[in-house]
mmCIF file of C-alpha atoms in Angstrom:
data_model
loop_
_atom_site.group_PDB
_atom_site.id
_atom_site.type_symbol
_atom_site.label_atom_id
_atom_site.label_comp_id
_atom_site.label_asym_id
_atom_site.label_seq_id
_atom_site.Cartn_x
_atom_site.Cartn_y
_atom_site.Cartn_z
ATOM 1 C CA MET L 1 28.185 25.117 2.717
ATOM 2 C CA THR L 2 31.362 27.341 2.640
ATOM 3 C CA ALA L 3 34.945 25.777 2.596
ATOM 4 C CA ILE L 4 35.465 26.830 6.179
ATOM 5 C CA GLU L 5 32.362 25.224 7.034
ATOM 6 C CA ALA L 6 33.102 22.034 5.231
ATOM 7 C CA ALA L 7 34.601 18.995 7.595
ATOM 8 C CA LEU L 8 36.994 16.883 5.693
ATOM 9 C CA LEU L 9 38.636 13.667 6.695
ATOM 10 C CA VAL L 10 41.834 12.535 5.021
ATOM 11 C CA VAL L 11 43.111 9.255 5.022
ATOM 12 C CA ASP L 12 46.250 7.945 4.128
ATOM 13 C CA ASP L 13 49.151 5.995 5.919
ATOM 14 C CA ASN L 14 51.926 7.905 4.007
ATOM 15 C CA GLU L 15 52.727 10.877 6.277
ATOM 16 C CA ASP L 16 54.003 12.750 3.360
ATOM 17 C CA ASN L 17 50.928 12.011 0.972
ATOM 18 C CA ARG L 18 49.025 13.271 4.275
ATOM 19 C CA TYR L 19 51.251 16.619 4.473
ATOM 20 C CA THR L 20 50.924 17.200 0.751
ATOM 21 C CA LEU L 21 47.090 16.888 0.238
ATOM 22 C CA THR L 22 46.443 18.883 3.721
ATOM 23 C CA ARG L 23 48.727 21.409 2.366
ATOM 24 C CA ARG L 24 46.418 22.227 -0.773
ATOM 25 C CA LEU L 25 43.449 21.649 0.686
ATOM 26 C CA ASP L 26 44.555 24.303 3.449
ATOM 27 C CA ARG L 27 45.492 26.645 0.601
ATOM 28 C CA GLU L 28 41.968 26.256 -1.016
ATOM 29 C CA GLY L 29 40.309 27.327 2.066
ATOM 30 C CA TYR L 30 39.534 24.123 3.486
ATOM 31 C CA LYS L 31 40.314 24.491 7.748
ATOM 32 C CA ASN L 32 38.329 21.754 9.150
ATOM 33 C CA LEU L 33 40.615 18.792 8.393
ATOM 34 C CA THR L 34 41.016 15.787 10.520
ATOM 35 C CA ILE L 35 43.689 13.058 9.706
ATOM 36 C CA ALA L 36 43.156 9.102 10.019
ATOM 37 C CA THR L 37 46.790 7.071 9.426
ATOM 38 C CA ASN L 38 44.793 4.029 8.419
ATOM 39 C CA GLY L 39 41.525 2.661 7.843
ATOM 40 C CA ARG L 40 40.308 1.523 11.347
ATOM 41 C CA GLU L 41 41.126 4.940 12.463
ATOM 42 C CA ALA L 42 39.318 6.201 9.743
ATOM 43 C CA LEU L 43 36.254 4.244 10.642
ATOM 44 C CA GLU L 44 36.358 4.952 14.363
ATOM 45 C CA LYS L 45 36.537 8.758 13.587
ATOM 46 C CA LEU L 46 33.656 8.573 11.043
ATOM 47 C CA LYS L 47 31.516 7.172 14.101
ATOM 48 C CA ALA L 48 32.395 9.333 16.504
ATOM 49 C CA GLN L 49 31.887 12.877 14.333
ATOM 50 C CA PRO L 50 29.789 13.917 11.046
ATOM 51 C CA PHE L 51 31.987 14.782 8.085
ATOM 52 C CA ASP L 52 31.239 16.357 4.785
ATOM 53 C CA LEU L 53 33.678 14.346 2.948
ATOM 54 C CA VAL L 54 36.297 11.746 3.008
ATOM 55 C CA LEU L 55 39.516 11.858 0.684
ATOM 56 C CA LEU L 56 40.483 8.032 1.428
ATOM 57 C CA ASP L 57 43.799 6.324 -0.100
ATOM 58 C CA ILE L 58 43.343 2.650 -1.313
ATOM 59 C CA MET L 59 46.676 1.151 -0.782
ATOM 60 C CA MET L 60 47.037 0.860 3.137
ATOM 61 C CA PRO L 61 48.255 -2.177 5.409
ATOM 62 C CA ASP L 62 45.869 -4.023 7.673
ATOM 63 C CA MET L 63 42.692 -2.361 5.927
ATOM 64 C CA ASN L 64 42.886 -1.030 2.330
ATOM 65 C CA GLY L 65 40.681 1.251 1.207
ATOM 66 C CA TYR L 66 38.302 -0.688 -0.720
ATOM 67 C CA GLU L 67 37.553 -2.528 2.457
ATOM 68 C CA VAL L 68 36.755 0.851 4.104
ATOM 69 C CA LEU L 69 34.669 2.052 1.455
ATOM 70 C CA GLU L 70 32.652 -1.339 1.351
ATOM 71 C CA GLN L 71 31.849 -0.821 5.278
ATOM 72 C CA VAL L 72 31.011 2.871 5.019
ATOM 73 C CA LYS L 73 28.436 2.040 2.463
ATOM 74 C CA ALA L 74 27.429 -0.902 4.342
ATOM 75 C CA THR L 75 26.474 1.159 7.313
ATOM 76 C CA PRO L 76 23.172 3.067 7.477
ATOM 77 C CA ALA L 77 24.516 6.002 9.498
ATOM 78 C CA LEU L 78 27.535 6.764 7.174
ATOM 79 C CA ARG L 79 26.466 5.393 3.826
ATOM 80 C CA ASP L 80 25.604 9.065 2.710
ATOM 81 C CA ILE L 81 29.213 10.601 3.341
ATOM 82 C CA PRO L 82 30.872 11.307 -0.052
ATOM 83 C CA ILE L 83 34.084 9.704 -0.592
ATOM 84 C CA ILE L 84 36.741 10.273 -3.088
ATOM 85 C CA MET L 85 39.279 7.389 -3.674
ATOM 86 C CA ILE L 86 42.878 8.451 -3.940
ATOM 87 C CA SER L 87 45.413 6.245 -5.325
ATOM 88 C CA SER L 88 48.917 5.960 -7.248
ATOM 89 C CA LEU L 89 47.147 3.070 -9.431
ATOM 90 C CA ASP L 90 46.094 4.495 -12.706
ATOM 91 C CA GLU L 91 44.169 1.376 -13.694
ATOM 92 C CA ILE L 92 40.289 1.360 -15.031
ATOM 93 C CA GLU L 93 39.769 -1.797 -13.105
ATOM 94 C CA SER L 94 40.323 0.392 -10.165
ATOM 95 C CA VAL L 95 38.274 3.118 -10.845
ATOM 96 C CA ILE L 96 35.239 1.034 -11.736
ATOM 97 C CA ARG L 97 35.560 -0.955 -8.406
ATOM 98 C CA CYS L 98 35.600 2.319 -6.676
ATOM 99 C CA ILE L 99 32.539 3.670 -8.290
ATOM 100 C CA GLU L 100 30.448 0.325 -7.872
ATOM 101 C CA LEU L 101 31.427 0.176 -4.268
ATOM 102 C CA GLY L 102 29.787 3.491 -4.040
ATOM 103 C CA ALA L 103 32.640 6.221 -4.128
ATOM 104 C CA GLU L 104 31.567 10.010 -5.083
ATOM 105 C CA ASP L 105 34.684 10.290 -7.452
ATOM 106 C CA TYR L 106 38.569 9.072 -7.864
ATOM 107 C CA LEU L 107 41.986 11.275 -7.874
ATOM 108 C CA ASN L 108 45.462 9.861 -8.964
ATOM 109 C CA LYS L 109 48.275 10.987 -7.297
ATOM 110 C CA PRO L 110 50.265 13.139 -7.577
ATOM 111 C CA PHE L 111 47.892 15.684 -7.213
ATOM 112 C CA ASN L 112 46.879 18.115 -9.908
ATOM 113 C CA PRO L 113 45.970 21.228 -8.039
ATOM 114 C CA THR L 114 42.886 22.367 -10.575
ATOM 115 C CA LEU L 115 41.546 18.990 -10.646
ATOM 116 C CA LEU L 116 41.579 18.136 -7.087
ATOM 117 C CA ARG L 117 39.619 21.734 -6.607
ATOM 118 C CA ALA L 118 37.399 20.946 -8.553
ATOM 119 C CA ARG L 119 36.369 17.390 -7.595
ATOM 120 C CA VAL L 120 36.496 18.292 -3.820
ATOM 121 C CA GLY L 121 34.176 21.314 -4.302
ATOM 122 C CA ALA L 122 31.778 19.460 -7.037
ATOM 123 C CA SER L 123 31.495 16.509 -4.400
ATOM 124 C CA LEU L 124 31.027 18.959 -1.203
ATOM 125 C CA GLU L 125 28.361 20.487 -3.484
ATOM 126 C CA LYS L 126 26.215 17.240 -3.964
ATOM 127 C CA LYS L 127 26.285 16.891 -0.462
ATOM 128 C CA ARG L 128 24.695 19.870 0.077
ATOM 129 C CA LEU L 129 22.207 19.740 -2.272
ATOM 130 C CA ARG L 130 21.700 16.064 -0.970
ATOM 131 C CA ASP L 131 21.237 17.427 2.301
ATOM 132 C CA GLU L 132 18.780 19.947 1.646
ATOM 133 C CA VAL L 133 16.390 17.281 -0.625
ATOM 134 C CA ARG L 134 16.463 15.135 2.386
ATOM 135 C CA SER L 135 15.933 18.140 4.878
ATOM 136 C CA ASN L 136 12.961 19.284 2.831
ATOM 137 C CA MET L 137 11.622 15.662 2.288
ATOM 138 C CA GLU L 138 11.666 15.286 5.968
ATOM 139 C CA ARG L 139 9.631 18.668 6.468
ATOM 140 C CA LEU L 140 7.204 17.629 3.827
ATOM 141 C CA ALA L 141 6.581 13.976 5.548
ATOM 142 C CA GLN L 142 6.072 15.817 8.773
ATOM 143 C CA GLU L 143 3.685 18.303 6.830
ATOM 144 C CA LEU L 144 1.555 15.659 5.432
ATOM 145 C CA GLU L 145 1.676 13.218 8.740
ATOM 146 C CA ALA L 146 0.007 16.277 10.328
ATOM 147 C CA ALA L 147 -2.126 16.704 7.374
ATOM 148 C CA ARG L 148 -3.350 13.131 7.631
ATOM 149 C CA ALA L 149 -3.947 13.254 11.437
ATOM 150 C CA LEU L 150 -6.151 16.501 10.368
ATOM 151 C CA GLN L 151 -7.890 14.757 7.832
ATOM 152 C CA LEU L 152 -8.781 11.537 9.814
ATOM 153 C CA ALA L 153 -9.939 13.948 12.767
ATOM 154 C CA MET L 154 -12.263 15.125 10.378
ATOM 155 C CA LEU L 155 -14.215 11.956 9.838
ATOM 156 C CA PRO L 156 -16.181 10.406 12.815
ATOM 157 C CA ARG L 157 -14.027 7.855 15.322
ATOM 158 C CA GLN L 158 -16.974 8.031 17.879
ATOM 159 C CA PHE L 159 -20.063 6.712 16.560
ATOM 160 C CA PRO L 160 -23.577 7.275 17.966
ATOM 161 C CA SER L 161 -24.291 4.632 20.442
ATOM 162 C CA CYS L 162 -27.289 2.302 19.610
ATOM 163 C CA SER L 163 -30.430 2.638 22.042
ATOM 164 C CA PRO L 164 -34.032 2.777 21.882
ATOM 165 C CA SER L 165 -34.116 6.137 20.592
ATOM 166 C CA HIS L 166 -31.662 5.897 18.388
ATOM 167 C CA PRO L 167 -31.610 2.113 17.362
ATOM 168 C CA ILE L 168 -28.858 2.159 14.534
ATOM 169 C CA ALA L 169 -25.756 0.766 15.352
ATOM 170 C CA VAL L 170 -22.786 1.805 13.127
ATOM 171 C CA HIS L 171 -19.211 1.775 12.747
ATOM 172 C CA ALA L 172 -16.753 2.751 9.751
ATOM 173 C CA VAL L 173 -12.855 3.139 8.984
ATOM 174 C CA MET L 174 -10.834 4.722 6.181
ATOM 175 C CA GLU L 175 -7.247 4.199 5.574
ATOM 176 C CA PRO L 176 -5.472 6.437 3.050
ATOM 177 C CA ALA L 177 -3.208 4.431 0.419
ATOM 178 C CA LYS L 178 -0.994 7.474 0.833
ATOM 179 C CA GLU L 179 -0.410 9.980 3.860
ATOM 180 C CA VAL L 180 -3.633 11.691 2.914
ATOM 181 C CA GLY L 181 -6.322 10.263 0.869
ATOM 182 C CA GLY L 182 -9.262 11.117 -0.820
ATOM 183 C CA ASP L 183 -12.368 8.884 0.297
ATOM 184 C CA LEU L 184 -14.855 9.689 2.965
ATOM 185 C CA TYR L 185 -17.611 8.741 5.551
ATOM 186 C CA ASP L 186 -19.942 10.374 7.716
ATOM 187 C CA CYS L 187 -22.981 9.045 9.888
ATOM 188 C CA PHE L 188 -25.005 11.425 11.968
ATOM 189 C CA TYR L 189 -28.812 11.781 13.277
ATOM 190 C CA ALA L 190 -30.310 14.548 10.958
ATOM 191 C CA GLY L 191 -33.104 14.596 12.968
ATOM 192 C CA GLU L 192 -34.994 13.082 15.959
ATOM 193 C CA HIS L 193 -35.613 10.027 13.687
ATOM 194 C CA THR L 194 -33.552 10.450 10.702
ATOM 195 C CA PHE L 195 -30.280 8.673 10.370
ATOM 196 C CA CYS L 196 -27.937 10.002 7.761
ATOM 197 C CA PHE L 197 -24.708 8.106 6.305
ATOM 198 C CA LEU L 198 -22.670 8.610 3.147
ATOM 199 C CA VAL L 199 -19.396 6.836 1.764
ATOM 200 C CA GLY L 200 -17.407 8.588 -0.976
ATOM 201 C CA ASP L 201 -14.387 8.581 -2.896
ATOM 202 C CA VAL L 202 -12.418 11.298 -4.834
ATOM 203 C CA CYS L 203 -10.705 11.106 -8.308
ATOM 204 C CA GLY L 204 -6.869 10.880 -7.677
ATOM 205 C CA LYS L 205 -5.018 10.778 -4.596
ATOM 206 C CA GLY L 206 -2.770 13.134 -2.445
ATOM 207 C CA ALA L 207 -3.407 16.886 -0.989
ATOM 208 C CA SER L 208 -5.446 17.738 -3.505
ATOM 209 C CA ALA L 209 -7.973 14.808 -3.354
ATOM 210 C CA ALA L 210 -7.601 15.275 0.514
ATOM 211 C CA MET L 211 -9.044 19.066 0.001
ATOM 212 C CA PHE L 212 -11.478 18.111 -2.063
ATOM 213 C CA MET L 213 -12.712 15.141 0.041
ATOM 214 C CA ALA L 214 -12.914 17.740 3.240
ATOM 215 C CA ARG L 215 -14.928 20.043 0.949
ATOM 216 C CA ALA L 216 -17.504 17.734 -0.351
ATOM 217 C CA ARG L 217 -18.064 16.225 3.320
ATOM 218 C CA SER L 218 -18.454 19.682 4.585
ATOM 219 C CA LEU L 219 -20.920 20.456 2.127
ATOM 220 C CA VAL L 220 -23.229 17.689 2.871
ATOM 221 C CA ARG L 221 -23.275 18.367 6.577
ATOM 222 C CA ILE L 222 -23.969 22.093 5.624
ATOM 223 C CA THR L 223 -26.859 20.969 3.318
ATOM 224 C CA VAL L 224 -28.452 18.796 5.772
ATOM 225 C CA ASN L 225 -28.658 21.802 8.425
ATOM 226 C CA LEU L 226 -29.844 24.325 6.051
ATOM 227 C CA TRP L 227 -32.600 22.067 4.694
ATOM 228 C CA ARG L 228 -33.726 21.296 8.118
ATOM 229 C CA GLN L 229 -33.710 25.149 8.997
ATOM 230 C CA TRP L 230 -35.625 26.128 5.860
ATOM 231 C CA ARG L 231 -37.895 23.327 4.609
ATOM 232 C CA ALA L 232 -40.398 21.937 7.004
ATOM 233 C CA ASP L 233 -40.848 18.422 5.002
ATOM 234 C CA ASP L 234 -38.341 15.548 4.973
ATOM 235 C CA LEU L 235 -35.025 15.589 3.782
ATOM 236 C CA ASP L 236 -34.736 14.139 0.064
ATOM 237 C CA PRO L 237 -31.218 12.731 -0.404
ATOM 238 C CA GLY L 238 -31.246 13.619 -4.054
ATOM 239 C CA ALA L 239 -32.219 16.894 -4.046
ATOM 240 C CA LEU L 240 -29.476 17.186 -1.362
ATOM 241 C CA LEU L 241 -26.647 15.736 -3.864
ATOM 242 C CA ASP L 242 -27.959 17.964 -6.604
ATOM 243 C CA ALA L 243 -27.324 21.052 -4.292
ATOM 244 C CA VAL L 244 -23.881 19.827 -3.206
ATOM 245 C CA ASN L 245 -23.335 19.088 -6.819
ATOM 246 C CA ARG L 246 -23.591 22.649 -7.929
ATOM 247 C CA GLU L 247 -21.351 23.744 -5.227
ATOM 248 C CA LEU L 248 -18.669 21.278 -6.217
ATOM 249 C CA CYS L 249 -19.163 22.385 -9.966
ATOM 250 C CA GLN L 250 -18.622 25.860 -8.812
ATOM 251 C CA ASP L 251 -14.755 26.729 -9.706
ATOM 252 C CA ASN L 252 -13.610 23.688 -10.097
ATOM 253 C CA ASP L 253 -10.984 24.437 -12.600
ATOM 254 C CA ASP L 254 -9.030 20.967 -12.023
ATOM 255 C CA CYS L 255 -12.050 18.858 -12.905
ATOM 256 C CA MET L 256 -12.136 17.204 -9.649
ATOM 257 C CA PHE L 257 -14.877 14.699 -8.841
ATOM 258 C CA VAL L 258 -16.325 12.306 -5.950
ATOM 259 C CA THR L 259 -18.394 9.520 -6.178
ATOM 260 C CA MET L 260 -20.851 9.385 -3.264
ATOM 261 C CA PHE L 261 -23.628 7.046 -1.797
ATOM 262 C CA LEU L 262 -26.038 9.324 0.565
ATOM 263 C CA GLY L 263 -28.859 7.371 2.645
ATOM 264 C CA LEU L 264 -31.237 8.395 5.205
ATOM 265 C CA ILE L 265 -32.782 5.878 7.226
ATOM 266 C CA ASP L 266 -36.461 6.523 8.886
ATOM 267 C CA THR L 267 -35.669 4.755 12.511
ATOM 268 C CA HIS L 268 -39.181 4.411 13.079
ATOM 269 C CA SER L 269 -40.355 3.025 9.871
ATOM 270 C CA GLY L 270 -37.070 1.218 8.506
ATOM 271 C CA LEU L 271 -37.593 3.077 5.169
ATOM 272 C CA LEU L 272 -34.299 3.858 3.415
ATOM 273 C CA SER L 273 -34.100 6.877 1.185
ATOM 274 C CA PHE L 274 -31.096 7.331 -0.882
ATOM 275 C CA ALA L 275 -29.208 8.394 -3.773
ATOM 276 C CA ASN L 276 -26.315 7.234 -5.805
ATOM 277 C CA ALA L 277 -23.581 9.583 -7.601
ATOM 278 C CA GLY L 278 -21.543 7.005 -9.239
ATOM 279 C CA HIS L 279 -20.546 4.910 -5.985
ATOM 280 C CA PRO L 280 -20.352 1.070 -5.473
ATOM 281 C CA ARG L 281 -23.871 -0.273 -4.885
ATOM 282 C CA PRO L 282 -23.967 -1.166 -0.914
ATOM 283 C CA HIS L 283 -24.718 -4.872 -0.021
ATOM 284 C CA LEU L 284 -28.142 -5.311 2.275
ATOM 285 C CA ILE L 285 -27.751 -8.622 4.683
ATOM 286 C CA ALA L 286 -30.996 -9.409 5.744
ATOM 287 C CA SER L 287 -31.630 -10.568 9.241
ATOM 288 C CA SER L 288 -32.204 -13.966 7.785
ATOM 289 C CA GLY L 289 -28.659 -14.359 6.387
ATOM 290 C CA GLU L 290 -29.379 -13.572 2.798
ATOM 291 C CA THR L 291 -26.921 -11.014 1.160
ATOM 292 C CA GLY L 292 -26.594 -9.153 -2.002
ATOM 293 C CA GLN L 293 -26.295 -5.708 -3.373
ATOM 294 C CA ILE L 294 -29.392 -3.263 -3.353
ATOM 295 C CA ASP L 295 -30.601 -2.091 -6.863
ATOM 296 C CA ALA L 296 -28.972 1.556 -6.630
ATOM 297 C CA LYS L 297 -28.413 2.807 -10.169
ATOM 298 C CA ALA L 298 -25.484 4.981 -10.232
ATOM 299 C CA ALA L 299 -26.070 8.927 -11.842
ATOM 300 C CA LEU L 300 -22.932 10.903 -12.645
ATOM 301 C CA PRO L 301 -20.670 11.695 -9.716
ATOM 302 C CA LEU L 302 -20.415 14.989 -7.939
ATOM 303 C CA GLY L 303 -18.628 17.813 -9.650
ATOM 304 C CA VAL L 304 -19.006 16.503 -13.190
ATOM 305 C CA ARG L 305 -21.988 18.445 -14.513
ATOM 306 C CA ARG L 306 -23.315 21.381 -12.673
ATOM 307 C CA ASP L 307 -27.098 20.507 -14.299
ATOM 308 C CA ALA L 308 -27.079 16.796 -13.367
ATOM 309 C CA ARG L 309 -29.963 15.299 -11.380
ATOM 310 C CA PHE L 310 -29.600 12.627 -8.795
ATOM 311 C CA PRO L 311 -32.882 10.580 -8.086
ATOM 312 C CA THR L 312 -33.789 9.627 -4.739
ATOM 313 C CA LEU L 313 -34.757 5.752 -4.790
ATOM 314 C CA THR L 314 -36.127 4.149 -1.834
ATOM 315 C CA LEU L 315 -35.644 0.601 -0.118
ATOM 316 C CA GLN L 316 -37.793 -0.693 2.904
ATOM 317 C CA ILE L 317 -35.360 -2.873 5.404
ATOM 318 C CA HIS L 318 -36.507 -4.755 8.291
ATOM 319 C CA PRO L 319 -35.511 -4.860 12.011
ATOM 320 C CA GLY L 320 -32.021 -6.574 12.389
ATOM 321 C CA ASP L 321 -31.134 -5.819 8.813
ATOM 322 C CA ALA L 322 -27.673 -4.169 8.024
ATOM 323 C CA LEU L 323 -26.187 -2.500 5.222
ATOM 324 C CA PHE L 324 -22.009 -2.608 4.286
ATOM 325 C CA LEU L 325 -20.802 0.473 2.166
ATOM 326 C CA CYS L 326 -17.157 0.355 0.818
ATOM 327 C CA SER L 327 -15.449 2.668 -1.629
ATOM 328 C CA ASP L 328 -13.684 0.786 -4.740
ATOM 329 C CA GLY L 329 -10.288 0.331 -2.816
ATOM 330 C CA VAL L 330 -11.862 -2.800 -0.999
ATOM 331 C CA PHE L 331 -13.000 -4.347 -4.357
ATOM 332 C CA GLU L 332 -10.009 -3.714 -6.647
ATOM 333 C CA ALA L 333 -7.610 -4.295 -3.682
ATOM 334 C CA ALA L 334 -5.012 -6.570 -5.701
ATOM 335 C CA ASN L 335 -2.496 -8.774 -4.050
ATOM 336 C CA GLY L 336 0.993 -9.498 -5.965
ATOM 337 C CA ASP L 337 -0.386 -11.896 -8.439
ATOM 338 C CA GLY L 338 -2.885 -9.045 -9.640
ATOM 339 C CA GLU L 339 -5.912 -10.670 -8.709
ATOM 340 C CA LEU L 340 -8.541 -8.136 -7.387
ATOM 341 C CA PHE L 341 -10.155 -8.652 -4.117
ATOM 342 C CA SER L 342 -13.835 -8.399 -6.070
ATOM 343 C CA VAL L 343 -17.203 -7.468 -5.217
ATOM 344 C CA GLU L 344 -17.747 -11.625 -4.659
ATOM 345 C CA ARG L 345 -15.345 -12.164 -2.347
ATOM 346 C CA VAL L 346 -16.973 -9.118 -0.356
ATOM 347 C CA GLY L 347 -20.286 -10.746 -0.745
ATOM 348 C CA GLN L 348 -19.114 -14.146 0.463
ATOM 349 C CA LEU L 349 -17.447 -12.894 3.357
ATOM 350 C CA LEU L 350 -20.601 -10.729 4.302
ATOM 351 C CA ARG L 351 -22.718 -13.984 4.287
ATOM 352 C CA GLN L 352 -20.281 -15.638 6.761
ATOM 353 C CA ALA L 353 -20.572 -12.356 9.250
ATOM 354 C CA ALA L 354 -24.534 -11.859 8.854
ATOM 355 C CA ALA L 355 -24.635 -12.051 12.490
ATOM 356 C CA ALA L 356 -21.921 -9.846 13.344
ATOM 357 C CA GLU L 357 -22.222 -6.209 14.723
ATOM 358 C CA PRO L 358 -21.311 -3.333 12.356
ATOM 359 C CA VAL L 359 -17.615 -2.963 14.327
ATOM 360 C CA GLU L 360 -16.922 -6.363 13.709
ATOM 361 C CA MET L 361 -18.335 -6.766 10.371
ATOM 362 C CA VAL L 362 -16.067 -3.927 9.508
ATOM 363 C CA ARG L 363 -12.979 -5.549 10.860
ATOM 364 C CA ILE L 364 -13.395 -9.100 9.003
ATOM 365 C CA ILE L 365 -13.718 -7.309 5.542
ATOM 366 C CA LYS L 366 -10.369 -5.066 6.456
ATOM 367 C CA ASP L 367 -8.590 -8.054 8.054
ATOM 368 C CA ALA L 368 -9.480 -9.881 4.924
ATOM 369 C CA VAL L 369 -8.341 -7.091 2.546
ATOM 370 C CA ASP L 370 -5.011 -6.752 4.577
ATOM 371 C CA ALA L 371 -4.331 -10.580 4.280
ATOM 372 C CA PHE L 372 -5.495 -10.793 0.764
ATOM 373 C CA THR L 373 -2.812 -8.130 -0.277
ATOM 374 C CA GLY L 374 -0.197 -9.270 1.727
ATOM 375 C CA GLY L 375 2.885 -6.941 1.759
ATOM 376 C CA THR L 376 1.408 -5.494 -1.583
ATOM 377 C CA SER L 377 1.563 -1.544 -1.053
ATOM 378 C CA ARG L 378 -2.098 -0.887 -1.800
ATOM 379 C CA THR L 379 -2.705 1.819 -4.679
ATOM 380 C CA ASP L 380 -6.087 3.225 -3.377
ATOM 381 C CA ASP L 381 -7.702 4.392 -0.290
ATOM 382 C CA LEU L 382 -9.735 1.713 2.154
ATOM 383 C CA THR L 383 -13.419 2.920 3.484
ATOM 384 C CA ALA L 384 -15.808 0.681 4.969
ATOM 385 C CA LEU L 385 -19.104 1.601 6.688
ATOM 386 C CA ALA L 386 -21.718 -1.321 8.216
ATOM 387 C CA LEU L 387 -24.771 -0.009 10.172
ATOM 388 C CA ARG L 388 -27.844 -2.453 11.678
ATOM 389 C CA TRP L 389 -31.076 -1.228 12.303
ATOM 390 C CA ARG L 390 -32.236 -2.227 15.693
ATOM 391 C CA PRO L 391 -35.913 -1.028 16.456
ATOM 392 C CA ALA L 392 -36.606 -3.351 19.204
ATOM 393 C CA LEU L 393 -33.609 -2.646 21.154
ATOM 394 C CA THR L 394 -34.396 -2.253 25.021
ATOM 395 C CA THR L 395 -30.704 -1.831 26.218
ATOM 396 C CA ALA L 396 -27.971 0.299 24.605
ATOM 397 C CA ALA L 397 -25.442 -1.599 22.575
#
């Protein structure tokens, strides 16, 4: 911002003081000068047009400079305008009061030309820097919002319909703690009778976690598709994670990693085969109402060690049984007292919602977490996925 570009407002009830100050500012190259003869006129002008700096006299009738300063700093649209207080009062108490009220600086009358030049220039430079930072922050916020939309668009929002040929009802949600997050989920039919689902959680937060999350999800999809093209045997979750892990370890200079639970359901038999790469164990909600975490011993997270192996385990589920998976952002959500939501609380809610459809089950858990944390900002992403096997279904759900 040059001196010619800067818009200055000079506020003083004394005509001689106004003339002296504006003449000196003019000599310094400040040509865009506006005059106000009292506090109320100054407030009107500040609301009517933008200014880069205000030079405000303290001792004025009707509304003094302290009162104007208070009103300006109490008005959101005006509070960032820098104000230099000017006064013939050479008292430290007056200076302290002005600074406490939010003044940028303080000048004594009569004006010292060198001091006037330095303080006006410094105040305008600080405003320029603040404006630049604010502009960059607004641009960054817009970019992060766009990144958030792109990230969420990568995750399924339309879920496979439950039907006699595809008897899995499923629903999931992911809410980043920040603009973008590192949690992920996916669910799709990897074959005519094979339903694939996963939930993952990348270490860290922000843009780097979001990019690693996108890489991990894409690798799972690619690996499943390649397996189906090149191998005739059934998909093996552990072998799939072996391959994904090797790729994630490649050129992983930042030592990023992701926990992941990957499951495959044979929709004819109800046989669940799965591999667990360091992720919280899912809950099984039996059609009888019995609920508990499945025995899914966790291996290393993906991306930690290239030669890590991920064993495949199996579990027989029965018609009407449901599975609930989530990230640790659910268990570890904290309220204002630092109390965690906990695995036990999730289990209690799932027992109460044992007969609920997946969409309702996810909503119940999410609403409970939101109510538990109240106004406390979350420090971790929240992801939840629920599915139910309905092989006897005769009509679409």
